Short mmCIF file of C-alpha atoms in Angstrom, two decimals:
data_model
loop_
_atom_site.label_atom_id
_atom_site.label_comp_id
_atom_site.label_asym_id
_atom_site.label_seq_id
_atom_site.Cartn_x
_atom_site.Cartn_y
_atom_site.Cartn_z
CA UNK A 36 0.00 0.00 0.00
CA UNK A 37 1.17 3.53 -0.76
CA UNK A 38 2.47 5.69 2.06
CA UNK A 39 0.49 8.70 3.21
CA UNK A 40 1.52 11.92 4.90
CA UNK A 41 -0.79 13.86 7.18
CA UNK A 42 -0.21 16.82 9.51
CA UNK A 43 0.05 15.55 13.09
CA UNK A 44 -2.57 17.92 14.48
CA UNK A 45 -5.15 20.54 13.53
CA UNK A 46 -7.63 22.77 15.33
CA UNK A 47 -11.06 23.74 14.11
CA UNK A 48 -13.76 25.99 15.54
CA UNK A 49 -17.08 24.34 16.29
CA UNK A 50 -19.54 24.84 13.45
CA UNK A 51 -16.87 25.58 10.90
CA UNK A 52 -15.68 23.24 8.17
CA UNK A 53 -12.70 21.05 9.01
CA UNK A 54 -10.43 20.36 6.04
CA UNK A 55 -7.98 17.54 6.64
CA UNK A 56 -5.28 17.09 3.99
CA UNK A 57 -3.48 13.91 2.99
CA UNK A 58 -0.58 13.45 0.59
CA UNK A 59 -0.21 10.15 -1.23
CA UNK A 60 2.13 10.96 -4.08
CA UNK A 61 3.06 7.32 -4.77
CA UNK A 62 -0.52 6.11 -5.11
CA UNK A 63 -1.08 3.49 -7.79
CA UNK A 64 -3.90 3.42 -10.28
CA UNK A 65 -5.76 0.62 -8.50
CA UNK A 66 -5.47 2.07 -5.00
CA UNK A 67 -8.40 3.63 -3.19
CA UNK A 68 -8.22 6.45 -0.67
CA UNK A 69 -9.89 5.57 2.63
CA UNK A 70 -10.55 7.71 5.67
CA UNK A 71 -11.14 6.37 9.15
CA UNK A 72 -11.27 8.15 12.47
CA UNK A 73 -10.71 7.02 16.01
CA UNK A 74 -12.24 8.77 18.95
CA UNK A 75 -10.29 8.34 22.16
CA UNK A 76 -10.52 4.80 23.58
CA UNK A 77 -12.86 3.60 20.84
CA UNK A 78 -12.40 1.44 17.75
CA UNK A 79 -11.70 3.07 14.37
CA UNK A 80 -14.76 4.24 12.49
CA UNK A 81 -15.01 4.15 8.71
CA UNK A 82 -15.83 7.55 7.22
CA UNK A 83 -15.55 7.51 3.45
CA UNK A 84 -13.50 6.23 0.53
CA UNK A 85 -12.93 7.03 -3.14
CA UNK A 86 -10.90 6.17 -6.20
CA UNK A 87 -10.72 9.30 -8.33
CA UNK A 88 -14.07 11.07 -8.18
CA UNK A 89 -15.12 13.28 -5.31
CA UNK A 90 -17.40 11.50 -2.86
CA UNK A 91 -19.91 12.68 -0.30
CA UNK A 92 -21.88 10.86 2.35
CA UNK A 93 -23.74 11.80 5.51
CA UNK A 94 -20.52 12.17 7.46
CA UNK A 95 -18.09 13.93 5.15
CA UNK A 96 -16.88 14.82 1.67
CA UNK A 97 -13.73 13.54 0.03
CA UNK A 98 -11.97 15.63 -2.56
CA UNK A 99 -9.27 13.86 -4.58
CA UNK A 100 -7.00 15.92 -6.83
CA UNK A 101 -6.96 15.15 -10.52
CA UNK A 102 -3.48 13.61 -10.35
CA UNK A 103 -4.65 11.60 -7.26
CA UNK A 104 -1.52 12.55 -5.36
CA UNK A 105 -3.43 14.21 -2.57
CA UNK A 106 -6.87 14.38 -1.06
CA UNK A 107 -8.85 16.37 1.49
CA UNK A 108 -11.46 15.14 3.92
CA UNK A 109 -14.06 17.79 4.66
CA UNK A 110 -16.30 17.75 7.72
CA UNK A 111 -18.73 20.52 6.72
CA UNK A 112 -19.88 21.60 10.19
CA UNK A 113 -17.51 20.27 12.80
CA UNK A 114 -18.89 19.49 16.26
CA UNK A 115 -17.10 18.74 19.51
CA UNK A 116 -17.86 15.05 18.93
CA UNK A 117 -15.70 15.16 15.79
CA UNK A 118 -12.60 15.53 17.96
CA UNK A 119 -10.59 12.43 17.03
CA UNK A 120 -7.55 11.12 15.20
CA UNK A 121 -8.23 10.93 11.47
CA UNK A 122 -6.38 8.37 9.37
CA UNK A 123 -5.89 8.53 5.63
CA UNK A 124 -5.07 5.17 4.04
CA UNK A 125 -4.49 4.14 0.47
CA UNK A 126 -4.93 0.51 -0.41
CA UNK A 127 -5.60 -1.67 -3.41
CA UNK A 128 -8.31 -4.20 -3.79
CA UNK A 129 -7.25 -7.51 -2.25
CA UNK A 130 -4.26 -5.88 -0.56
CA UNK A 131 -3.71 -8.79 1.80
CA UNK A 132 -6.81 -7.90 3.76
CA UNK A 133 -4.80 -5.80 6.15
CA UNK A 134 -5.36 -2.20 7.16
CA UNK A 135 -2.32 -0.17 8.11
CA UNK A 136 -2.78 3.07 9.98
CA UNK A 137 -0.07 5.70 10.02
CA UNK A 138 0.16 8.53 12.51
CA UNK A 139 -3.00 10.30 11.43
CA UNK A 140 -4.11 13.85 12.20
CA UNK A 141 -5.36 14.68 15.66
CA UNK A 142 -8.28 17.05 15.08
CA UNK A 143 -9.32 19.18 18.01
CA UNK A 144 -12.68 20.90 17.60
CA UNK A 145 -12.91 23.86 19.95
CA UNK A 146 -16.03 25.71 21.15
CA UNK B 112 -25.70 -0.38 10.24
CA UNK B 113 -22.88 -2.81 10.70
CA UNK B 114 -22.43 -3.78 14.30
CA UNK B 115 -19.27 -5.36 15.62
CA UNK B 116 -19.24 -6.08 19.32
CA UNK B 117 -16.45 -7.22 21.60
CA UNK B 118 -16.99 -9.12 24.81
CA UNK B 119 -15.23 -6.70 27.14
CA UNK B 120 -14.15 -3.06 27.01
CA UNK B 121 -11.58 -3.46 29.78
CA UNK B 122 -9.85 -6.57 31.07
CA UNK B 123 -7.18 -7.13 33.71
CA UNK B 124 -5.37 -10.47 33.78
CA UNK B 125 -2.32 -11.95 35.45
CA UNK B 126 0.78 -13.25 33.69
CA UNK B 127 0.29 -16.85 32.62
CA UNK B 128 -3.49 -16.74 32.53
CA UNK B 129 -5.41 -17.90 29.48
CA UNK B 130 -7.39 -15.04 27.99
CA UNK B 131 -10.34 -15.19 25.61
CA UNK B 132 -11.43 -12.16 23.64
CA UNK B 133 -14.64 -12.58 21.69
CA UNK B 134 -15.91 -10.65 18.71
CA UNK B 135 -19.34 -10.89 17.11
CA UNK B 136 -20.62 -9.21 13.96
CA UNK B 137 -24.22 -9.14 12.83
CA UNK B 138 -23.84 -8.36 9.13
CA UNK B 139 -23.03 -11.81 7.73
CA UNK B 140 -19.50 -10.72 6.82
CA UNK B 141 -17.11 -13.39 5.61
CA UNK B 142 -13.90 -11.69 6.73
CA UNK B 143 -12.98 -11.02 10.33
CA UNK B 144 -9.76 -9.59 11.76
CA UNK B 145 -7.95 -9.16 15.05
CA UNK B 146 -5.56 -6.23 15.43
CA UNK B 147 -3.67 -4.77 18.33
CA UNK B 148 -2.99 -1.08 18.61
CA UNK B 149 -0.08 0.34 20.58
CA UNK B 150 1.19 3.92 20.88
CA UNK B 151 3.80 4.66 18.26
CA UNK B 152 3.28 1.32 16.52
CA UNK B 153 -0.12 1.91 14.98
CA UNK B 154 -2.42 -0.94 14.08
CA UNK B 155 -0.90 -4.41 13.63
CA UNK B 156 -2.72 -7.44 12.29
CA UNK B 157 -2.59 -10.54 14.48
CA UNK B 158 -4.84 -12.99 12.61
CA UNK B 159 -7.65 -12.88 10.13
CA UNK B 160 -10.26 -15.30 8.89
CA UNK B 161 -12.03 -15.34 5.55
CA UNK B 162 -14.44 -18.16 6.31
CA UNK B 163 -15.66 -20.42 9.08
CA UNK B 164 -12.84 -22.60 10.41
CA UNK B 165 -10.32 -20.77 8.20
CA UNK B 166 -7.56 -18.59 9.60
CA UNK B 167 -4.49 -16.82 8.35
CA UNK B 168 -1.59 -15.37 10.31
CA UNK B 169 -1.09 -11.67 10.23
CA UNK B 170 2.07 -9.77 11.07
CA UNK B 171 2.33 -10.69 14.75
CA UNK B 172 0.65 -14.05 15.47
CA UNK B 173 3.15 -15.25 18.08
CA UNK B 174 1.56 -15.85 21.45
CA UNK B 175 -1.96 -15.79 20.01
CA UNK B 176 -4.40 -18.24 18.49
CA UNK B 177 -7.86 -17.79 17.03
CA UNK B 178 -11.07 -19.71 16.57
CA UNK B 179 -13.86 -19.22 14.04
CA UNK B 180 -16.49 -21.90 14.63
CA UNK B 181 -19.38 -19.75 13.47
CA UNK B 182 -19.47 -17.10 10.78
CA UNK B 183 -20.47 -14.30 13.12
CA UNK B 184 -17.95 -15.03 15.87
CA UNK B 185 -14.17 -14.73 15.89
CA UNK B 186 -12.27 -15.39 19.09
CA UNK B 187 -8.74 -14.38 19.99
CA UNK B 188 -6.95 -16.52 22.56
CA UNK B 189 -3.87 -15.65 24.56
CA UNK B 190 -2.69 -19.08 25.69
CA UNK B 191 -0.46 -17.72 28.44
CA UNK B 192 -0.74 -13.97 28.84
CA UNK B 193 2.44 -11.93 29.18
CA UNK B 194 2.98 -8.31 30.12
CA UNK B 195 4.01 -7.42 26.56
CA UNK B 196 0.51 -8.36 25.45
CA UNK B 197 -0.91 -5.40 27.34
CA UNK B 198 -2.58 -3.50 24.54
CA UNK B 199 -5.78 -2.32 22.88
CA UNK B 200 -7.28 -5.21 20.87
CA UNK B 201 -9.53 -4.38 17.96
CA UNK B 202 -11.77 -6.71 16.01
CA UNK B 203 -13.00 -5.84 12.52
CA UNK B 204 -15.12 -7.44 9.83
CA UNK B 205 -15.66 -6.92 6.11
CA UNK B 206 -17.72 -8.30 3.29
CA UNK B 207 -15.86 -10.56 0.90
CA UNK B 208 -15.83 -9.95 -2.83
CA UNK B 209 -16.39 -6.22 -2.46
CA UNK B 210 -13.92 -4.16 -4.40
CA UNK B 211 -13.40 -1.66 -1.66
CA UNK B 212 -13.37 -4.08 1.27
CA UNK B 213 -14.33 -1.57 3.91
CA UNK B 214 -13.51 -2.86 7.37
CA UNK B 215 -15.81 -2.11 10.28
CA UNK B 216 -14.37 -2.11 13.77
CA UNK B 217 -15.63 -3.02 17.19
CA UNK B 218 -15.18 -0.71 20.20
CA UNK B 219 -11.94 -2.38 21.29
CA UNK B 220 -10.82 -4.26 24.40
CA UNK B 221 -8.15 -2.65 26.53
CA UNK B 222 -6.21 -5.52 28.12
CA UNK B 223 -3.84 -5.05 31.01
CA UNK B 224 -1.61 -8.00 31.91
CA UNK B 225 -0.01 -7.71 35.35
#
């Protein structure tokens, strides 16, 4: 799986959009971009994934650049409950069934 | 919604004890996984199973075994717990044959071995 680079921490004001960047310059054509988050002392939670088109669901939006070398997870109206570590992962189909989390970005939503 | 449950949120055991961690998923997923998560080391795969009675070793299977007698249940066994097995244990499941293979996680079991 391709390596990803994320800032170690970010702050966001409650109610504002949180934009979390991820660099994956070595991504291959068959690799998807996944985002998970982990709230303190809980299991990771799947957020969203995409291949090359922008994606949106009830939790977030995922914007992938045209060259696919970077992406941004957008939480449109951050709440205090969105405070968590956010992990960006790139992985291919049938990539040994294993998920590998890097350091992630610790997002702190402040009132 | 996918629901993955784990038998305990917190567990304290003594060195040498046999420890059972149970995981149950209610979405008829074929694949189930056991990870441990440690500060600075991220998520590491211990074992996974892609079908009943089938198991595959992950990156760090030493000191662990698993059991998958029913599709919905995947158990992790520490035959003789040691202090270096103090960790957060996470179970996950996913649907087989799906191109994206999204994994859904349980809440985790924080195990302390004294």
